[in-house]
XYZ file of C-alpha atoms in Angstrom:
524
model
C -13.933 -28.013 -36.947
C -10.913 -28.366 -34.652
C -8.537 -25.501 -34.125
C -5.421 -27.333 -35.151
C -6.757 -29.834 -37.610
C -7.316 -28.745 -41.192
C -10.510 -29.380 -43.101
C -11.657 -32.972 -43.473
C -10.817 -33.471 -47.140
C -7.080 -33.945 -46.871
C -6.566 -37.607 -47.856
C -3.904 -38.056 -50.451
C -4.809 -39.748 -53.746
C -2.217 -42.487 -53.547
C -2.191 -43.529 -49.913
C -3.570 -42.651 -46.526
C -0.933 -41.353 -44.159
C -0.515 -42.921 -40.770
C 1.598 -41.714 -37.880
C 1.765 -39.051 -35.221
C -0.689 -36.196 -35.626
C -0.136 -32.698 -34.246
C -1.787 -32.106 -30.861
C -4.833 -29.880 -30.622
C -4.573 -26.484 -28.983
C -6.604 -27.861 -26.069
C -3.960 -30.494 -25.489
C -1.096 -27.972 -25.773
C -2.553 -25.494 -23.286
C -3.648 -28.149 -20.784
C -0.162 -29.630 -20.939
C 1.334 -26.186 -20.246
C -1.026 -25.699 -17.300
C -0.086 -29.122 -15.933
C 3.566 -28.093 -16.279
C 2.889 -24.876 -14.350
C 1.314 -26.866 -11.537
C 4.420 -29.044 -11.311
C 6.768 -26.032 -11.329
C 4.671 -24.307 -8.665
C 5.273 -27.242 -6.293
C 9.008 -27.283 -7.032
C 9.247 -23.570 -6.190
C 7.187 -24.150 -3.073
C 9.478 -26.984 -1.874
C 12.674 -25.061 -2.678
C 11.562 -21.887 -0.926
C 9.948 -23.526 2.076
C 6.369 -24.132 3.089
C 5.637 -20.596 4.259
C 1.838 -20.132 4.106
C 2.372 -16.392 3.614
C 5.116 -16.790 0.992
C 4.978 -15.659 -2.622
C 4.708 -19.168 -4.088
C 1.301 -20.792 -4.015
C 1.326 -24.356 -5.379
C -1.673 -25.275 -7.491
C -3.648 -28.494 -7.406
C -4.780 -30.757 -10.229
C -8.344 -29.497 -9.858
C -7.118 -26.049 -10.878
C -6.612 -27.434 -14.372
C -10.380 -27.066 -14.561
C -11.002 -23.981 -12.433
C -8.378 -21.830 -14.208
C -10.119 -22.030 -17.628
C -13.394 -20.956 -16.012
C -11.653 -17.922 -14.508
C -10.120 -17.342 -17.917
C -13.588 -17.387 -19.439
C -14.666 -14.651 -17.021
C -11.524 -12.596 -17.716
C -12.001 -12.996 -21.480
C -15.621 -11.871 -21.413
C -15.127 -8.789 -23.578
C -13.153 -10.476 -26.365
C -15.600 -13.419 -26.416
C -18.582 -11.075 -26.742
C -16.663 -9.208 -29.442
C -16.211 -12.461 -31.382
C -19.897 -13.352 -31.034
C -20.979 -9.929 -32.292
C -18.612 -10.089 -35.278
C -19.818 -13.560 -36.183
C -23.497 -12.559 -35.994
C -22.824 -9.420 -38.047
C -20.950 -11.315 -40.752
C -23.597 -14.010 -40.980
C -26.339 -11.473 -41.669
C -24.151 -9.545 -44.129
C -23.255 -12.757 -45.981
C -26.917 -13.765 -46.289
C -27.601 -10.559 -48.195
C -24.963 -11.501 -50.846
C -23.835 -7.863 -50.691
C -20.189 -8.776 -50.156
C -20.267 -11.275 -52.992
C -21.553 -8.536 -55.298
C -19.067 -5.956 -53.992
C -16.110 -8.338 -54.047
C -16.963 -9.377 -57.573
C -16.985 -5.767 -58.736
C -13.642 -5.044 -57.039
C -12.097 -8.193 -58.456
C -13.130 -7.422 -62.010
C -11.820 -3.841 -61.776
C -8.471 -4.909 -60.292
C -7.922 -7.821 -62.628
C -4.164 -8.132 -63.116
C -3.347 -5.625 -60.352
C -3.873 -7.851 -57.328
C -0.264 -7.513 -56.108
C -0.699 -3.753 -55.884
C -3.792 -4.299 -53.755
C -1.869 -6.679 -51.460
C 0.955 -4.156 -50.913
C -1.500 -1.349 -50.133
C -3.395 -3.545 -47.667
C -0.182 -4.702 -45.990
C 0.956 -1.131 -45.326
C -2.523 -0.117 -44.192
C -2.629 -2.855 -41.564
C 0.969 -2.102 -40.573
C 0.168 1.566 -39.926
C -2.869 0.589 -37.848
C -0.691 -1.777 -35.819
C 2.146 0.655 -35.139
C -0.119 3.589 -34.218
C -2.787 2.056 -32.017
C -1.955 -1.642 -31.693
C -4.560 -3.073 -34.058
C -4.994 -6.730 -33.133
C -8.463 -8.192 -32.501
C -9.910 -5.681 -34.948
C -8.146 -7.480 -37.825
C -10.310 -10.591 -37.455
C -13.339 -9.476 -39.529
C -11.157 -8.504 -42.501
C -10.360 -12.162 -43.204
C -13.933 -12.860 -44.252
C -13.737 -10.024 -46.752
C -10.255 -10.635 -48.182
C -9.881 -14.433 -48.334
C -12.499 -14.842 -51.107
C -10.839 -12.055 -53.122
C -7.379 -13.566 -52.710
C -8.553 -17.064 -53.615
C -10.249 -15.768 -56.738
C -7.046 -13.918 -57.663
C -4.994 -17.113 -57.498
C -3.599 -16.747 -53.979
C -4.439 -18.742 -50.838
C -5.567 -18.261 -47.241
C -1.928 -18.164 -46.071
C -1.554 -15.007 -48.163
C -4.375 -13.470 -46.130
C -2.472 -14.360 -42.959
C 0.648 -12.630 -44.311
C -1.256 -9.513 -45.377
C -3.473 -9.068 -42.315
C -1.895 -10.757 -39.287
C 1.717 -10.096 -40.226
C 0.912 -6.659 -41.629
C -0.691 -5.473 -38.394
C 1.600 -7.704 -36.308
C 4.830 -6.183 -37.612
C 3.365 -2.751 -36.901
C 2.626 -3.759 -33.312
C 5.976 -5.529 -32.936
C 7.840 -2.355 -33.955
C 5.339 0.029 -32.365
C 6.195 3.689 -32.877
C 3.460 5.570 -30.999
C 1.268 2.693 -29.835
C -0.062 3.980 -26.478
C -0.714 0.458 -25.175
C 3.070 0.044 -25.171
C 4.659 3.403 -24.466
C 2.040 5.138 -22.343
C 1.708 2.225 -19.947
C 5.428 1.456 -19.796
C 6.768 5.022 -19.594
C 4.192 6.052 -17.005
C 5.340 3.156 -14.832
C 9.072 3.902 -15.277
C 8.816 7.710 -14.937
C 7.887 7.323 -11.274
C 11.362 5.953 -10.540
C 13.596 8.176 -12.694
C 16.300 10.058 -10.739
C 15.781 13.789 -10.171
C 16.836 15.962 -13.094
C 16.436 13.290 -15.775
C 13.074 14.580 -16.953
C 10.197 12.348 -17.975
C 10.189 9.922 -20.856
C 7.594 10.628 -23.540
C 6.386 8.954 -26.718
C 9.040 10.824 -28.707
C 11.870 9.249 -26.672
C 13.601 6.654 -28.850
C 11.284 7.380 -31.799
C 14.054 7.483 -34.424
C 15.266 3.953 -33.787
C 11.707 2.647 -33.546
C 11.001 4.020 -37.037
C 14.233 2.463 -38.346
C 13.231 -0.870 -36.796
C 9.758 -0.666 -38.322
C 11.169 0.016 -41.811
C 13.657 -2.879 -41.579
C 11.164 -5.428 -40.253
C 8.342 -4.352 -42.582
C 10.669 -4.503 -45.608
C 11.754 -8.038 -44.743
C 8.184 -9.238 -44.173
C 6.879 -7.571 -47.324
C 9.744 -9.065 -49.337
C 8.909 -12.543 -48.022
C 5.219 -12.043 -48.812
C 5.880 -10.861 -52.377
C 8.274 -13.766 -52.972
C 5.663 -16.244 -51.745
C 2.743 -14.733 -53.688
C 4.790 -14.518 -56.910
C 5.820 -18.157 -56.547
C 2.321 -19.560 -55.981
C 0.810 -17.526 -58.820
C 3.493 -18.905 -61.108
C 3.029 -22.444 -59.783
C -0.086 -23.024 -57.603
C 1.356 -26.311 -56.355
C 3.944 -24.312 -54.365
C 1.168 -23.056 -52.108
C 1.348 -24.473 -48.578
C -2.461 -24.771 -48.785
C -2.554 -26.531 -52.159
C -4.055 -29.746 -50.782
C -6.987 -27.693 -49.427
C -7.461 -25.590 -52.552
C -10.761 -27.145 -53.644
C -12.113 -27.335 -50.108
C -11.363 -23.638 -49.606
C -13.013 -22.660 -52.873
C -16.144 -24.379 -51.635
C -15.832 -23.042 -48.088
C -15.370 -19.398 -49.122
C -17.643 -19.883 -52.169
C -16.629 -16.987 -54.375
C -17.378 -17.722 -58.019
C -16.395 -15.018 -60.510
C -18.866 -16.467 -63.009
C -21.774 -16.155 -60.573
C -21.385 -12.655 -59.198
C -24.702 -11.435 -57.734
C -26.201 -8.218 -59.043
C -25.044 -5.118 -57.170
C -28.518 -3.825 -56.306
C -29.299 -0.612 -54.423
C -30.071 -2.594 -51.282
C -26.725 -4.390 -51.480
C -24.917 -1.093 -52.067
C -26.387 0.275 -48.827
C -25.304 -2.841 -46.951
C -21.757 -2.435 -48.321
C -21.800 1.212 -47.195
C -22.861 0.068 -43.728
C -20.171 -2.632 -43.752
C -17.421 -0.180 -44.758
C -18.618 2.501 -42.326
C -18.527 -0.004 -39.479
C -14.849 -0.743 -40.098
C -13.972 2.920 -40.532
C -15.629 3.704 -37.195
C -13.853 0.717 -35.659
C -10.451 2.141 -36.622
C -11.313 5.754 -35.771
C -12.722 4.719 -32.403
C -9.598 2.795 -31.431
C -6.951 5.379 -32.388
C -5.917 7.421 -29.290
C -6.286 10.850 -30.902
C -5.495 12.775 -27.721
C -2.151 10.960 -27.356
C -1.167 11.468 -30.989
C -2.366 15.052 -31.497
C -2.515 16.389 -27.944
C -6.156 17.301 -28.557
C -9.373 15.454 -27.866
C -12.203 17.000 -29.800
C -14.198 13.807 -29.334
C -14.508 14.594 -25.637
C -16.418 17.735 -26.628
C -18.506 15.645 -29.019
C -19.450 13.328 -26.145
C -20.384 16.307 -23.996
C -22.473 17.713 -26.863
C -24.328 14.399 -27.304
C -25.030 14.201 -23.582
C -26.445 17.724 -23.484
C -28.454 17.778 -26.707
C -29.256 14.122 -27.430
C -29.535 12.472 -23.999
C -32.252 10.100 -25.207
C -29.746 8.608 -27.661
C -26.416 8.576 -25.808
C -27.618 8.850 -22.200
C -25.916 11.101 -19.693
C -24.052 10.994 -16.401
C -22.587 13.587 -14.052
C -18.803 13.737 -13.705
C -18.016 14.679 -10.073
C -14.452 15.725 -11.041
C -15.232 18.151 -13.885
C -18.768 18.925 -12.615
C -20.074 18.450 -16.145
C -22.703 16.327 -17.807
C -21.049 13.569 -19.861
C -22.229 10.856 -22.238
C -22.631 7.258 -21.089
C -20.829 6.160 -24.267
C -17.015 6.128 -24.241
C -15.277 8.907 -26.172
C -14.149 8.063 -29.682
C -10.428 7.367 -29.471
C -10.671 5.513 -26.172
C -12.624 2.497 -27.359
C -11.836 -0.920 -25.972
C -13.043 -4.321 -27.188
C -16.345 -3.630 -25.395
C -17.128 -0.590 -27.562
C -16.064 -2.492 -30.681
C -18.556 -5.248 -29.853
C -21.213 -2.598 -29.281
C -20.465 -1.136 -32.739
C -20.918 -4.496 -34.470
C -24.126 -5.137 -32.507
C -25.638 -1.884 -33.794
C -24.407 -2.595 -37.326
C -26.037 -6.037 -37.174
C -29.431 -4.466 -36.531
C -28.973 -1.902 -39.326
C -27.996 -4.508 -41.932
C -30.861 -6.765 -40.825
C -33.341 -3.906 -41.294
C -32.002 -3.135 -44.786
C -32.300 -6.810 -45.770
C -35.261 -7.629 -43.507
C -36.376 -11.268 -43.626
C -38.515 -11.390 -40.531
C -38.024 -11.298 -36.764
C -37.705 -15.070 -36.415
C -35.048 -15.294 -39.116
C -33.141 -12.407 -37.537
C -33.110 -14.132 -34.130
C -31.920 -17.403 -35.659
C -29.110 -15.618 -37.495
C -27.891 -13.977 -34.284
C -27.834 -17.308 -32.438
C -26.278 -19.253 -35.317
C -23.699 -16.554 -35.923
C -22.579 -16.678 -32.308
C -22.529 -20.486 -32.430
C -20.103 -20.394 -35.366
C -17.455 -18.901 -33.074
C -18.257 -20.894 -29.928
C -15.197 -23.112 -30.358
C -12.972 -20.090 -30.878
C -14.349 -18.462 -27.733
C -13.599 -21.588 -25.705
C -9.985 -21.619 -26.887
C -9.546 -17.950 -25.931
C -10.931 -18.687 -22.469
C -8.623 -21.647 -21.876
C -5.587 -19.670 -23.063
C -6.481 -16.905 -20.610
C -6.886 -19.521 -17.885
C -3.235 -20.418 -18.409
C -2.270 -16.816 -17.585
C -4.501 -16.925 -14.523
C -2.714 -20.019 -13.240
C 0.692 -18.400 -13.721
C -0.321 -15.327 -11.751
C -1.923 -17.262 -8.894
C 1.045 -19.601 -8.397
C 3.574 -16.748 -8.326
C 5.554 -18.052 -11.303
C 4.845 -14.883 -13.253
C 6.476 -12.852 -10.465
C 9.611 -15.031 -10.643
C 10.022 -14.197 -14.312
C 9.472 -10.493 -13.686
C 11.949 -10.421 -10.785
C 14.617 -12.033 -12.966
C 14.422 -9.066 -15.334
C 15.001 -6.646 -12.443
C 18.094 -8.558 -11.346
C 19.677 -8.780 -14.787
C 19.142 -5.084 -15.533
C 21.902 -4.024 -13.155
C 24.437 -6.805 -13.714
C 24.991 -7.270 -17.469
C 26.651 -5.337 -20.297
C 23.979 -3.322 -22.171
C 24.353 -5.215 -25.473
C 24.169 -8.621 -23.817
C 21.368 -7.379 -21.601
C 19.414 -6.290 -24.716
C 19.533 -9.843 -26.058
C 18.693 -11.515 -22.741
C 15.931 -9.003 -22.040
C 14.393 -9.789 -25.427
C 14.465 -13.517 -24.627
C 13.037 -13.010 -21.130
C 10.293 -10.705 -22.387
C 9.436 -13.318 -25.015
C 9.095 -16.015 -22.350
C 6.997 -13.783 -20.086
C 4.821 -12.754 -23.043
C 3.924 -16.391 -23.689
C 2.333 -16.284 -20.259
C 0.997 -12.717 -20.573
C 0.265 -12.231 -24.304
C -1.824 -9.115 -23.694
C 0.371 -6.115 -24.537
C -1.349 -3.670 -22.192
C -1.641 -6.360 -19.501
C 2.086 -7.095 -19.770
C 3.067 -3.413 -19.573
C 0.899 -2.858 -16.520
C 2.084 -6.030 -14.803
C 5.810 -5.935 -15.598
C 7.028 -2.357 -15.818
C 5.856 -1.192 -12.391
C 8.015 -4.046 -11.044
C 11.094 -3.640 -13.235
C 10.849 0.153 -13.393
C 13.247 0.812 -10.483
C 15.854 -1.514 -11.990
C 15.569 -0.028 -15.468
C 15.740 3.572 -14.268
C 18.366 3.054 -11.594
C 20.778 0.745 -13.381
C 20.581 2.029 -16.938
C 21.399 5.408 -18.471
C 17.937 6.512 -19.590
C 18.773 9.669 -21.497
C 22.513 10.157 -22.073
C 25.514 8.238 -23.371
C 25.389 4.727 -24.770
C 23.849 1.550 -23.470
C 20.454 -0.059 -23.048
C 18.080 2.855 -22.464
C 14.662 2.648 -20.900
C 13.036 3.370 -24.263
C 15.198 0.607 -25.765
C 14.010 -1.770 -23.060
C 10.406 -0.935 -23.866
C 11.099 -1.510 -27.574
C 12.515 -4.894 -26.581
C 9.266 -5.653 -24.785
C 7.237 -4.511 -27.811
C 9.245 -6.761 -30.141
C 9.123 -9.798 -27.869
C 5.435 -9.449 -27.066
C 4.615 -8.762 -30.714
C 6.513 -11.883 -31.776
C 4.523 -14.003 -29.316
C 1.268 -12.623 -30.697
C 2.423 -13.649 -34.186
C 3.491 -17.192 -33.336
C 2.254 -18.635 -30.037
C -0.958 -20.620 -29.329
C -1.477 -18.748 -26.038
C -2.206 -15.585 -28.066
C -5.957 -15.604 -28.704
C -6.111 -13.472 -31.897
C -3.351 -15.545 -33.503
C -5.156 -18.868 -33.081
C -8.426 -17.265 -34.174
C -6.814 -16.147 -37.425
C -5.308 -19.603 -37.998
C -8.758 -21.081 -37.504
C -10.386 -18.732 -40.002
C -7.632 -19.398 -42.568
C -7.874 -23.146 -41.883
C -4.146 -23.417 -41.152
C -3.027 -25.898 -38.528
C -0.368 -24.877 -36.009
C 2.041 -27.539 -37.281
C 1.503 -26.427 -40.878
C 2.161 -22.813 -39.890
C 5.436 -23.621 -38.105
C 6.607 -25.914 -40.904
C 5.936 -23.286 -43.571
C 6.839 -20.063 -41.751
C 10.115 -20.874 -40.017
C 12.106 -18.654 -42.402
C 9.746 -15.718 -41.906
C 9.475 -16.123 -38.128
C 13.206 -16.829 -37.773
C 14.092 -13.772 -39.847
C 11.820 -11.479 -37.815
C 13.246 -12.876 -34.577
C 16.866 -12.468 -35.677
C 16.332 -8.948 -37.044
C 14.536 -7.868 -33.867
C 17.377 -9.107 -31.670
C 20.012 -7.471 -33.899
C 18.176 -4.138 -33.978
C 18.007 -4.098 -30.184
C 21.686 -4.961 -29.805
C 22.770 -2.384 -32.401
C 20.619 0.185 -30.628
C 22.739 -0.118 -27.483
C 25.805 0.987 -29.494
C 24.249 4.209 -30.775
C 25.818 7.166 -28.939
C 23.778 9.617 -26.953
C 20.492 11.417 -27.146
C 17.020 9.975 -27.365
C 17.565 7.832 -30.456
C 17.323 4.475 -28.686
């Protein structure tokens, strides 16, 4: 199944459409890489052929080497996808989710909208607190069958999960991947006597922004879901309705029995996701305490045969080989799903050979997705190696000291959006950009007093721009993965979501510009 082509059964009853089809994601990204190569030569010619200069023109052959480097750089997320896919395949074979979903559906009959609102706010809170992104992917396999059975569609799942978590990330309040990385980079350049920026700096306006953006998105979602339940033909996925019912195969009339074995598998399934969320939340940043560090030390001392142990030369203490809960990356998340796969397989044991086949087939199901993620990352590699990324970053530094704060807020948002297309990773962007633009932001802008574009406001602008890219652009891996799972083509998404995306974009820009007019303190 192609990334940007819907399922095969989409011929119309009356006539077969002919004309221009939307390009595949492969075509889009390779075109962008070819464009980068051309721009790299223009910059090289304009700035002179200095072999030690900052511009390094790329060759046509790098269209093929960059994706390979991207594959290497994307190793953790690709392994994460393989582990999720294998886990879900084994869970689905047990029919435990079918039984559990059926029970939930029957109990919530007539109250599905309440469930959607609760889920939206849950994902939003996960996004705004710890930047939930890749971790949303497995929830689609659980929720799409429920939503289809309730009279909704796969686009509803995209609104609930991707836009729920995405709006939270876009208007991050305490997300450490945004504010820790950015503020740590900027604090090094603040003038003496200004004090250091912390997560609380600018918190009030971030909360206001989150409420405004979440309210708009939720309103759009409720309007859409009400309309399609009233008239299913209004669904943007109506032509795929039957294909999706077959693909996600949830039949209310054929709900499997909720046996004891299936109950245990559901418990394992739910526990895995709870641990996933708990492991990713930076508890030490939020609470100032890290009890999980003591837990790791305890495991290393008393259960070394389970967690392993190492010696920390800094603290002179024995520590666990497993990362502390609260500091998990994609690697630890993949490790969690790998363990859960074994546990579910043991509960529903069907033999060693069958287990091995399920692992391989599960990984194969996401092979195409993994390739897309690698190629998208290769695009970022090419930008960095040619020096084009540095040009974009330098332009931010120049503008910071020359424009009126309100105008600068708008232009900064646009520039951060453009850069984020090339560097969609939020933590990668913060680490790459803010050490460079830090001197300009701290030296040319009033960071703590008076009015104007503050440093915290600039970081909010980055969060909004980067979050918008991760909700709309094909260079953002999780976004295209979610489109693939929902079976929504890129062209269909843009055609159907322009009001939603346009509204979020406009509101984000307005909130940033209004923020520059707020007098004094640490509000913005």
